[in-house]
């Protein structure tokens, strides 16, 4: 008789850092058995790794492990949350922070998808170690998030620390909380209560105390996923380009990178770059090389923090002709890409000589709705972006004139 379960987590290390589903019997036959489980809650826009473990029910160790595979959840920017770091340090030591708060997807028990992993037994009492305890948290967790369901809710968090009766005072520290809660937030021990809105630390001097409770009322969680604004390309050459984007970390430690390639499926990415946890804008820059001259490339910025992974809008650029490629042999207007589109598309045109170019967009009644180019343009392979924001869904035409050349093509806006 055999049984199986899934190991899963946000890192590829499924030996020491993982969650697991319940062990379930899969019978003792010799034919193929389909085995599936639902895991939740998961973070939006996050990649997860998983494998199945199979063992004989009378054995003590796993008999077989599958290959590690992965999946990525869809991005959901509607999630709301608060996560508060809490430092607990005995005299002369550093307190590794644990975290509490609320989240739209949290449950009453451990949620590995939100970073709530169950912990092993505690270390010896001579070590300083802090964790959250709870009704269904087994031996505890370093993160305790409660489900956010009402701005009037009240949540209680139980914090337990080991000190062995030495190293007092034990100092508890936290950031300013007045922007996170509208009701009272208190730290309560067996002999005192502390207003956590009025201060940012408290020292426990009673060596009989090795735990306390935090009662927090009126959470005001926020959408704190990052924002990514893909900017224009600069310093474009035949085989290289310099990419720029503006990233807003929104207060959480954020990493960002560019995805790029010859199609909107990209296929390449630059190394992730840590951008810090600032509230405001941070510039992301990267150089890409190995490009083909006189070619169209797509790129976008991607930003990730612990709230979500966000992709910026698709943009395009054209590389310059390589040595010996020269200029276009004739005037040409290319079909826009993508088509249909929402909200932006790209239009390329080729100029064999310098010319005064006019490129306009018209609706089905012949009314001009956009004027994209109206002036002298140098010879070469040119590209412009049409932003269809504000234009109704429907069929439009774009018309170019340059020198004696004129051409018209059709494009479609969808919503």
Coordinates of N, CA and C in Angstrom, one line a residue, residues 71-221:
X71 N 4.7 26.6 -11.4 CA 3.6 27.4 -12.1 C 3.7 28.8 -11.5
X72 N 3.0 29.7 -12.2 CA 3.0 31.1 -11.8 C 1.5 31.5 -11.7
X73 N 1.1 32.1 -10.6 CA -0.2 32.5 -10.4 C -0.5 33.8 -11.1
X74 N -1.8 34.1 -11.4 CA -2.1 35.4 -12.1 C -1.9 36.5 -11.1
X75 N -1.6 37.7 -11.7 CA -1.5 38.9 -10.9 C -2.9 39.4 -10.5
X76 N -3.0 39.8 -9.2 CA -4.2 40.3 -8.7 C -3.9 41.5 -7.8
X77 N -4.1 42.7 -8.3 CA -3.7 43.9 -7.6 C -4.8 44.4 -6.6
X78 N -5.8 43.6 -6.4 CA -6.9 44.0 -5.5 C -6.6 43.6 -4.0
X79 N -5.6 42.8 -3.8 CA -5.3 42.3 -2.5 C -4.9 43.5 -1.6
X80 N -5.4 43.5 -0.3 CA -5.1 44.5 0.7 C -4.3 43.8 1.8
X81 N -3.3 44.5 2.4 CA -2.6 44.0 3.5 C -1.8 45.0 4.3
X82 N -1.6 44.6 5.5 CA -0.6 45.3 6.4 C 0.3 44.2 6.9
X83 N 1.6 44.5 7.0 CA 2.6 43.6 7.6 C 3.5 44.4 8.5
X84 N 3.5 44.2 9.8 CA 4.3 45.0 10.7 C 5.5 44.2 11.3
X85 N 6.7 44.7 11.1 CA 7.8 44.0 11.7 C 7.9 44.3 13.2
X86 N 8.2 43.2 13.9 CA 8.3 43.3 15.4 C 9.6 42.7 15.8
X87 N 10.5 43.5 16.4 CA 11.7 43.1 16.9 C 11.7 42.7 18.4
X88 N 12.3 41.6 18.8 CA 12.3 41.1 20.1 C 13.8 40.8 20.4
X89 N 14.4 41.6 21.3 CA 15.9 41.4 21.5 C 16.2 41.5 23.0
X90 N 16.9 40.5 23.5 CA 17.3 40.6 24.9 C 18.6 41.5 24.9
X91 N 19.0 41.9 26.1 CA 20.0 42.8 26.3 C 21.3 42.4 25.6
X92 N 21.8 43.2 24.7 CA 23.1 42.9 24.1 C 23.0 42.0 22.9
X93 N 21.7 41.8 22.4 CA 21.6 40.9 21.2 C 20.7 41.6 20.2
X94 N 20.8 41.1 18.9 CA 20.0 41.6 17.9 C 18.7 40.8 17.8
X95 N 17.6 41.4 17.7 CA 16.3 40.7 17.5 C 15.9 40.6 16.1
X96 N 16.0 39.3 15.6 CA 15.5 39.1 14.2 C 14.0 39.3 14.2
X97 N 13.5 40.2 13.2 CA 12.1 40.6 13.3 C 11.2 39.4 12.9
X98 N 10.1 39.4 13.6 CA 8.9 38.6 13.1 C 7.9 39.6 12.7
X99 N 6.8 39.1 12.0 CA 5.8 40.0 11.4 C 4.4 39.6 11.7
X100 N 3.5 40.6 11.9 CA 2.1 40.4 12.1 C 1.3 41.4 11.2
X101 N 0.1 41.1 11.0 CA -0.8 42.0 10.2 C -2.0 41.3 9.7
X102 N -2.5 41.8 8.6 CA -3.8 41.3 7.9 C -3.5 41.2 6.4
X103 N -4.3 40.3 5.8 CA -4.2 40.2 4.3 C -5.5 39.7 3.8
X104 N -5.9 40.1 2.6 CA -7.1 39.7 2.0 C -7.3 38.2 1.9
X105 N -6.2 37.5 1.6 CA -6.2 36.1 1.3 C -5.9 35.2 2.5
X106 N -5.6 35.8 3.7 CA -5.1 35.0 4.8 C -6.2 34.2 5.4
X107 N -5.9 33.1 6.1 CA -6.9 32.2 6.8 C -6.5 32.2 8.3
X108 N -7.2 31.5 9.1 CA -7.0 31.5 10.5 C -5.8 30.7 10.9
X109 N -5.3 29.8 10.0 CA -4.2 28.9 10.2 C -3.0 29.3 9.3
X110 N -2.0 28.4 9.3 CA -0.8 28.8 8.5 C -1.1 28.8 7.0
X111 N -0.5 29.9 6.4 CA -0.7 30.0 4.9 C 0.7 30.1 4.3
X112 N 1.3 29.0 3.9 CA 2.6 29.1 3.3 C 2.7 30.0 2.1
X113 N 1.6 30.2 1.3 CA 1.7 31.1 0.2 C 1.9 32.5 0.6
X114 N 1.6 32.9 1.9 CA 1.9 34.2 2.4 C 3.1 34.3 3.2
X115 N 3.9 33.2 3.2 CA 5.1 33.2 4.0 C 5.0 32.7 5.4
X116 N 3.8 32.1 5.7 CA 3.6 31.6 7.1 C 3.9 30.1 7.1
X117 N 5.2 29.8 7.3 CA 5.6 28.4 7.4 C 5.7 27.9 8.8
X118 N 5.2 26.7 9.1 CA 5.3 26.1 10.4 C 6.7 25.8 10.8
X119 N 7.0 25.9 12.0 CA 8.4 25.9 12.5 C 8.7 24.6 13.2
X120 N 10.0 24.2 13.2 CA 10.4 23.0 14.0 C 10.4 23.3 15.5
X121 N 10.7 22.3 16.3 CA 10.8 22.5 17.8 C 11.8 23.7 18.1
X122 N 11.6 24.3 19.2 CA 12.4 25.4 19.6 C 13.8 25.0 20.0
X123 N 14.7 26.0 19.8 CA 16.1 25.7 20.2 C 16.3 25.7 21.7
X124 N 17.5 25.3 22.2 CA 17.7 25.3 23.7 C 17.4 26.7 24.3
X125 N 17.0 26.7 25.6 CA 16.6 27.9 26.2 C 17.8 29.0 26.3
X126 N 19.0 28.6 26.1 CA 20.1 29.5 26.1 C 20.0 30.4 24.9
X127 N 19.2 30.0 23.9 CA 19.1 30.8 22.6 C 17.9 31.7 22.7
X128 N 18.0 32.9 22.1 CA 16.9 33.9 22.0 C 16.1 33.6 20.7
X129 N 14.9 33.2 20.9 CA 14.1 32.8 19.7 C 12.6 33.2 20.0
X130 N 12.0 33.9 19.0 CA 10.7 34.4 19.1 C 9.8 33.9 18.0
X131 N 8.6 33.6 18.3 CA 7.6 33.1 17.3 C 6.2 33.4 17.8
X132 N 5.3 33.4 16.8 CA 3.9 33.5 17.1 C 3.3 32.1 17.4
X133 N 2.4 32.1 18.4 CA 1.7 30.8 18.7 C 0.2 31.1 18.5
X134 N -0.5 30.0 18.2 CA -1.9 30.1 18.0 C -2.6 28.8 18.0
X135 N -3.9 28.8 17.9 CA -4.8 27.6 18.0 C -4.4 26.5 17.0
X136 N -4.1 26.9 15.7 CA -3.8 25.9 14.7 C -2.4 26.2 14.1
X137 N -1.5 26.8 14.8 CA -0.2 27.1 14.3 C 0.9 26.1 14.7
X138 N 0.4 25.0 15.3 CA 1.3 23.9 15.7 C 2.4 24.5 16.6
X139 N 3.7 24.4 16.2 CA 4.8 24.8 17.0 C 5.1 26.3 16.8
X140 N 4.3 27.0 16.0 CA 4.5 28.4 15.8 C 5.0 28.8 14.5
X141 N 5.0 30.1 14.2 CA 5.4 30.7 12.9 C 6.1 32.0 13.2
X142 N 6.9 32.5 12.2 CA 7.5 33.8 12.3 C 6.7 34.9 11.7
X143 N 5.6 34.5 11.0 CA 4.7 35.4 10.3 C 3.3 35.0 10.7
X144 N 2.5 36.0 11.2 CA 1.1 35.7 11.5 C 0.2 36.8 10.9
X145 N -0.5 36.4 9.8 CA -1.4 37.3 9.1 C -2.8 36.8 9.3
X146 N -3.7 37.7 9.6 CA -5.1 37.4 9.8 C -5.9 37.9 8.6
X147 N -7.0 37.2 8.3 CA -7.9 37.6 7.2 C -8.5 39.0 7.4
X148 N -8.3 39.8 6.4 CA -8.9 41.2 6.4 C -10.3 41.1 5.9
X149 N -11.3 41.4 6.7 CA -12.7 41.3 6.3 C -13.5 42.5 6.7
X150 N -13.0 43.4 7.6 CA -13.8 44.6 8.0 C -12.8 45.6 8.6
X151 N -13.1 46.9 8.3 CA -12.3 47.9 8.9 C -12.5 48.1 10.4
X152 N -13.5 47.3 11.0 CA -13.7 47.4 12.4 C -13.2 46.1 13.1
X153 N -12.6 45.2 12.4 CA -12.2 44.0 13.1 C -11.1 44.2 14.1
X154 N -11.0 43.3 15.1 CA -10.0 43.3 16.1 C -9.3 41.9 16.1
X155 N -8.0 42.0 16.1 CA -7.2 40.8 16.0 C -6.2 40.7 17.2
X156 N -6.0 39.4 17.7 CA -5.1 39.2 18.8 C -4.0 38.3 18.3
X157 N -2.8 38.7 18.6 CA -1.6 37.9 18.2 C -0.8 37.5 19.5
X158 N -0.5 36.3 19.6 CA 0.3 35.7 20.8 C 1.7 35.5 20.4
X159 N 2.6 36.3 21.1 CA 4.0 36.2 20.8 C 4.7 35.5 22.0
X160 N 5.5 34.5 21.7 CA 6.3 33.8 22.7 C 7.8 33.9 22.4
X161 N 8.6 34.2 23.4 CA 10.0 34.2 23.2 C 10.8 33.4 24.3
X162 N 11.9 32.9 23.9 CA 12.7 32.1 24.9 C 13.9 33.0 25.3
X163 N 14.1 33.1 26.6 CA 15.2 33.8 27.1 C 16.0 33.1 28.2
X164 N 15.3 32.1 28.8 CA 15.9 31.3 29.9 C 16.1 32.1 31.1
X165 N 15.3 33.1 31.3 CA 15.4 33.9 32.5 C 16.6 34.8 32.6
X166 N 17.3 35.0 31.5 CA 18.5 35.8 31.5 C 18.4 36.9 30.4
X167 N 19.3 37.9 30.5 CA 19.4 38.9 29.4 C 18.3 39.9 29.5
X168 N 17.6 40.1 30.6 CA 16.6 41.1 30.7 C 17.3 42.4 31.0
X169 N 16.8 43.6 30.5 CA 15.4 43.7 29.9 C 15.4 43.1 28.4
X170 N 14.2 42.6 28.1 CA 14.0 42.2 26.7 C 13.2 43.3 26.0
X171 N 13.8 43.9 24.9 CA 13.2 45.0 24.3 C 12.3 44.6 23.1
X172 N 11.1 45.1 23.1 CA 10.2 44.9 21.9 C 10.1 46.2 21.2
X173 N 10.3 46.1 19.8 CA 10.3 47.3 19.0 C 9.4 47.1 17.8
X174 N 8.8 48.2 17.3 CA 8.0 48.2 16.1 C 8.0 49.6 15.5
X175 N 7.5 49.7 14.2 CA 7.5 51.0 13.6 C 6.2 51.8 14.0
X176 N 6.2 53.1 13.7 CA 5.0 53.9 14.0 C 3.8 53.3 13.3
X177 N 2.7 53.1 14.1 CA 1.5 52.4 13.6 C 0.3 53.2 13.3
X178 N 0.4 54.6 13.5 CA -0.8 55.4 13.4 C -1.4 55.4 12.0
X179 N -0.6 55.1 11.0 CA -1.1 55.1 9.6 C -1.7 53.7 9.2
X180 N -1.6 52.7 10.1 CA -2.0 51.4 9.8 C -3.3 51.0 10.5
X181 N -3.6 51.6 11.6 CA -4.8 51.3 12.4 C -5.5 52.5 12.9
X182 N -6.9 52.4 12.9 CA -7.7 53.5 13.3 C -8.2 53.3 14.8
X183 N -8.1 52.1 15.3 CA -8.5 51.8 16.6 C -7.2 51.6 17.5
X184 N -7.4 51.2 18.8 CA -6.3 51.1 19.7 C -5.5 49.8 19.3
X185 N -4.2 49.9 19.6 CA -3.3 48.8 19.4 C -2.5 48.7 20.7
X186 N -2.6 47.6 21.4 CA -1.9 47.4 22.7 C -1.1 46.2 22.8
X187 N 0.0 46.3 23.5 CA 0.9 45.2 23.9 C 0.6 44.9 25.3
X188 N 0.2 43.6 25.6 CA -0.2 43.3 27.0 C 0.6 42.1 27.5
X189 N 1.2 42.3 28.7 CA 1.8 41.3 29.5 C 1.0 41.0 30.7
X190 N 1.6 40.1 31.6 CA 0.8 39.7 32.8 C 0.8 40.9 33.8
X191 N 1.6 41.9 33.6 CA 1.6 43.0 34.6 C 1.5 44.4 34.1
X192 N 1.4 44.5 32.7 CA 1.2 45.9 32.2 C 0.6 45.8 30.8
X193 N 0.1 47.0 30.3 CA -0.3 47.2 29.0 C 0.3 48.4 28.4
X194 N 0.7 48.4 27.1 CA 1.4 49.4 26.5 C 0.6 49.9 25.2
X195 N 0.5 51.2 25.1 CA -0.2 51.8 23.9 C 0.9 51.8 22.8
X196 N 0.7 50.9 21.8 CA 1.7 50.8 20.7 C 1.6 52.0 19.7
X197 N 0.5 52.7 19.7 CA 0.3 53.9 18.9 C 1.1 55.1 19.4
X198 N 1.3 55.1 20.7 CA 2.0 56.2 21.4 C 3.5 56.1 21.5
X199 N 4.0 54.9 21.2 CA 5.4 54.6 21.3 C 5.8 53.6 20.3
X200 N 7.2 53.3 20.2 CA 7.6 52.3 19.2 C 8.5 51.3 19.9
X201 N 8.6 51.2 21.2 CA 9.3 50.2 21.8 C 8.9 50.0 23.3
X202 N 9.2 48.9 23.9 CA 8.9 48.6 25.3 C 9.9 47.6 25.8
X203 N 10.4 47.8 27.0 CA 11.4 46.9 27.6 C 10.7 46.1 28.7
X204 N 10.8 44.8 28.6 CA 10.2 43.9 29.6 C 11.4 43.6 30.6
X205 N 11.1 43.9 31.9 CA 12.2 43.7 32.9 C 11.9 42.5 33.8
X206 N 10.6 42.1 33.8 CA 10.2 41.0 34.7 C 10.7 39.7 34.0
X207 N 11.6 39.0 34.7 CA 12.2 37.7 34.1 C 11.2 36.6 34.1
X208 N 10.1 36.7 34.7 CA 9.1 35.6 34.6 C 8.2 35.7 33.3
X209 N 8.4 36.8 32.6 CA 7.6 37.0 31.4 C 8.3 36.5 30.2
X210 N 7.7 35.6 29.5 CA 8.3 35.1 28.2 C 7.3 35.0 27.1
X211 N 6.2 35.8 27.3 CA 5.2 35.9 26.2 C 4.4 37.2 26.4
X212 N 3.7 37.6 25.4 CA 2.8 38.8 25.5 C 1.8 38.7 24.3
X213 N 0.8 39.5 24.4 CA -0.2 39.5 23.3 C -0.3 40.9 22.8
X214 N -0.6 41.0 21.5 CA -0.9 42.3 20.8 C -2.3 42.2 20.4
X215 N -3.1 43.2 20.8 CA -4.5 43.3 20.3 C -4.6 44.6 19.5
X216 N -5.0 44.4 18.2 CA -5.0 45.5 17.2 C -6.4 45.7 16.6
X217 N -6.9 46.9 16.7 CA -8.3 47.2 16.2 C -8.2 48.2 15.1
X218 N -9.1 48.0 14.1 CA -9.3 48.9 13.0 C -8.2 49.0 12.0
X219 N -7.8 47.8 11.4 CA -6.7 47.9 10.4 C -7.1 48.6 9.2
X220 N -6.2 49.3 8.6 CA -6.4 50.0 7.3 C -5.4 49.6 6.3
X221 N -5.6 48.3 5.8 CA -4.6 47.8 4.8 C -4.7 48.5 3.5

